[in-house]
Coordinates of C-alpha atoms in Angstrom, one line a residue:
A103 CA 141.0 69.4 136.0
L104 CA 138.3 72.0 135.8
V105 CA 134.9 71.0 137.2
V106 CA 131.9 72.6 135.4
P107 CA 128.4 72.1 136.6
K108 CA 126.0 70.4 134.3
P109 CA 123.5 72.8 132.6
P110 CA 119.9 72.6 134.1
E111 CA 117.4 70.4 132.3
P112 CA 114.8 72.4 130.4
T113 CA 111.5 72.2 132.1
E114 CA 109.4 73.0 129.1
A115 CA 109.6 72.5 125.3
P116 CA 111.6 75.1 123.2
L117 CA 109.7 78.3 122.5
E118 CA 108.9 77.4 118.8
N119 CA 107.1 74.3 119.9
N120 CA 105.0 76.0 122.5
L121 CA 101.5 76.9 121.3
Q122 CA 100.9 80.5 122.2
P123 CA 97.6 82.2 122.0
S124 CA 97.1 83.9 118.7
S125 CA 95.6 87.4 118.3
R126 CA 94.0 86.3 115.0
I127 CA 90.3 85.5 115.0
P128 CA 89.2 82.5 112.9
W129 CA 87.4 83.4 109.7
A130 CA 84.3 81.5 110.7
R131 CA 84.0 83.5 113.9
L132 CA 84.5 86.8 112.0
L133 CA 81.7 85.8 109.6
K134 CA 79.4 85.0 112.5
R135 CA 80.3 88.3 114.2
V136 CA 79.8 90.5 111.1
F137 CA 77.1 88.8 109.1
Q138 CA 75.3 86.7 111.8
V139 CA 76.0 83.6 109.7
D140 CA 77.3 80.5 111.4
V141 CA 79.2 78.7 108.6
E142 CA 80.3 76.0 111.0
S143 CA 76.7 74.8 111.9
C144 CA 74.4 72.8 109.6
S145 CA 71.3 74.9 108.7
L146 CA 69.2 71.7 108.7
C147 CA 70.2 69.9 111.9
G148 CA 72.4 72.5 113.7
D149 CA 75.3 70.0 114.1
K150 CA 78.9 71.3 113.7
M151 CA 80.1 70.9 110.2
K152 CA 83.7 69.9 109.2
I153 CA 85.7 70.3 106.0
T154 CA 85.8 67.0 104.0
A155 CA 87.6 68.2 100.9
A156 CA 89.5 71.2 99.6
I157 CA 89.4 71.4 95.8
E158 CA 92.2 73.4 94.4
D159 CA 92.4 72.2 90.8
P160 CA 90.9 75.0 88.5
Q161 CA 89.5 72.5 86.0
V162 CA 87.7 70.6 88.6
I163 CA 86.3 73.8 90.2
K164 CA 85.0 75.0 86.8
K165 CA 83.4 71.6 86.1
I166 CA 81.6 71.7 89.5
L167 CA 80.5 75.3 89.2
G168 CA 79.2 74.7 85.6
H169 CA 77.3 71.6 86.8
L170 CA 75.7 73.7 89.5
G171 CA 74.8 76.5 87.0
L172 CA 77.1 79.0 88.6
P173 CA 79.5 81.3 86.8
T174 CA 82.8 79.6 86.0
K175 CA 84.7 82.9 85.4
P176 CA 85.7 85.3 88.2
P177 CA 83.8 88.6 88.2
K178 CA 85.3 91.6 86.4
I179 CA 87.6 93.7 88.5
W180 CA 86.5 97.3 88.4
P181 CA 89.0 100.2 88.6
A182 CA 89.4 101.8 92.0
R183 CA 87.5 105.0 92.6
G184 CA 89.0 108.2 93.8
P185 CA 88.8 109.3 97.4
P186 CA 85.5 110.6 98.7
G187 CA 86.8 114.2 98.8
S188 CA 87.1 114.2 95.0
A189 CA 83.3 113.6 94.5
P190 CA 81.5 116.6 93.0
D191 CA 79.5 118.8 95.3
F192 CA 75.7 118.6 95.1
D193 CA 75.7 122.1 93.5
E194 CA 77.6 120.6 90.5
V195 CA 75.3 117.7 90.1
Q196 CA 72.1 118.0 88.0
Q197 CA 69.3 116.6 90.2
F198 CA 66.9 115.9 87.3
P199 CA 68.8 115.3 84.1
E200 CA 67.1 116.4 80.9
F201 CA 66.8 113.3 78.6
D202 CA 66.2 113.8 74.9
F203 CA 64.1 110.8 73.8
A204 CA 63.5 112.1 70.3

């Protein structure tokens, strides 16, 4: 009979279960860094805020926005502009346009 040693016991959880540090920065920290707005702190008392609900139903969202007097339709998407190199030179632009109000 062939004697084979028992494989060693794993000392840590499999790789997919290990929490590894992420290179992603949380959105709240990015907002604070860029706009100096701390969306995680209450503006009245300074306590840390937490999410209590996530509303995803479009009809409910429209109803809430309408009740608050906010627009219920998304803003118009404007077409993309060309690259900055395609802008006219200042020599081609009329600085003081002549308006005909007659």
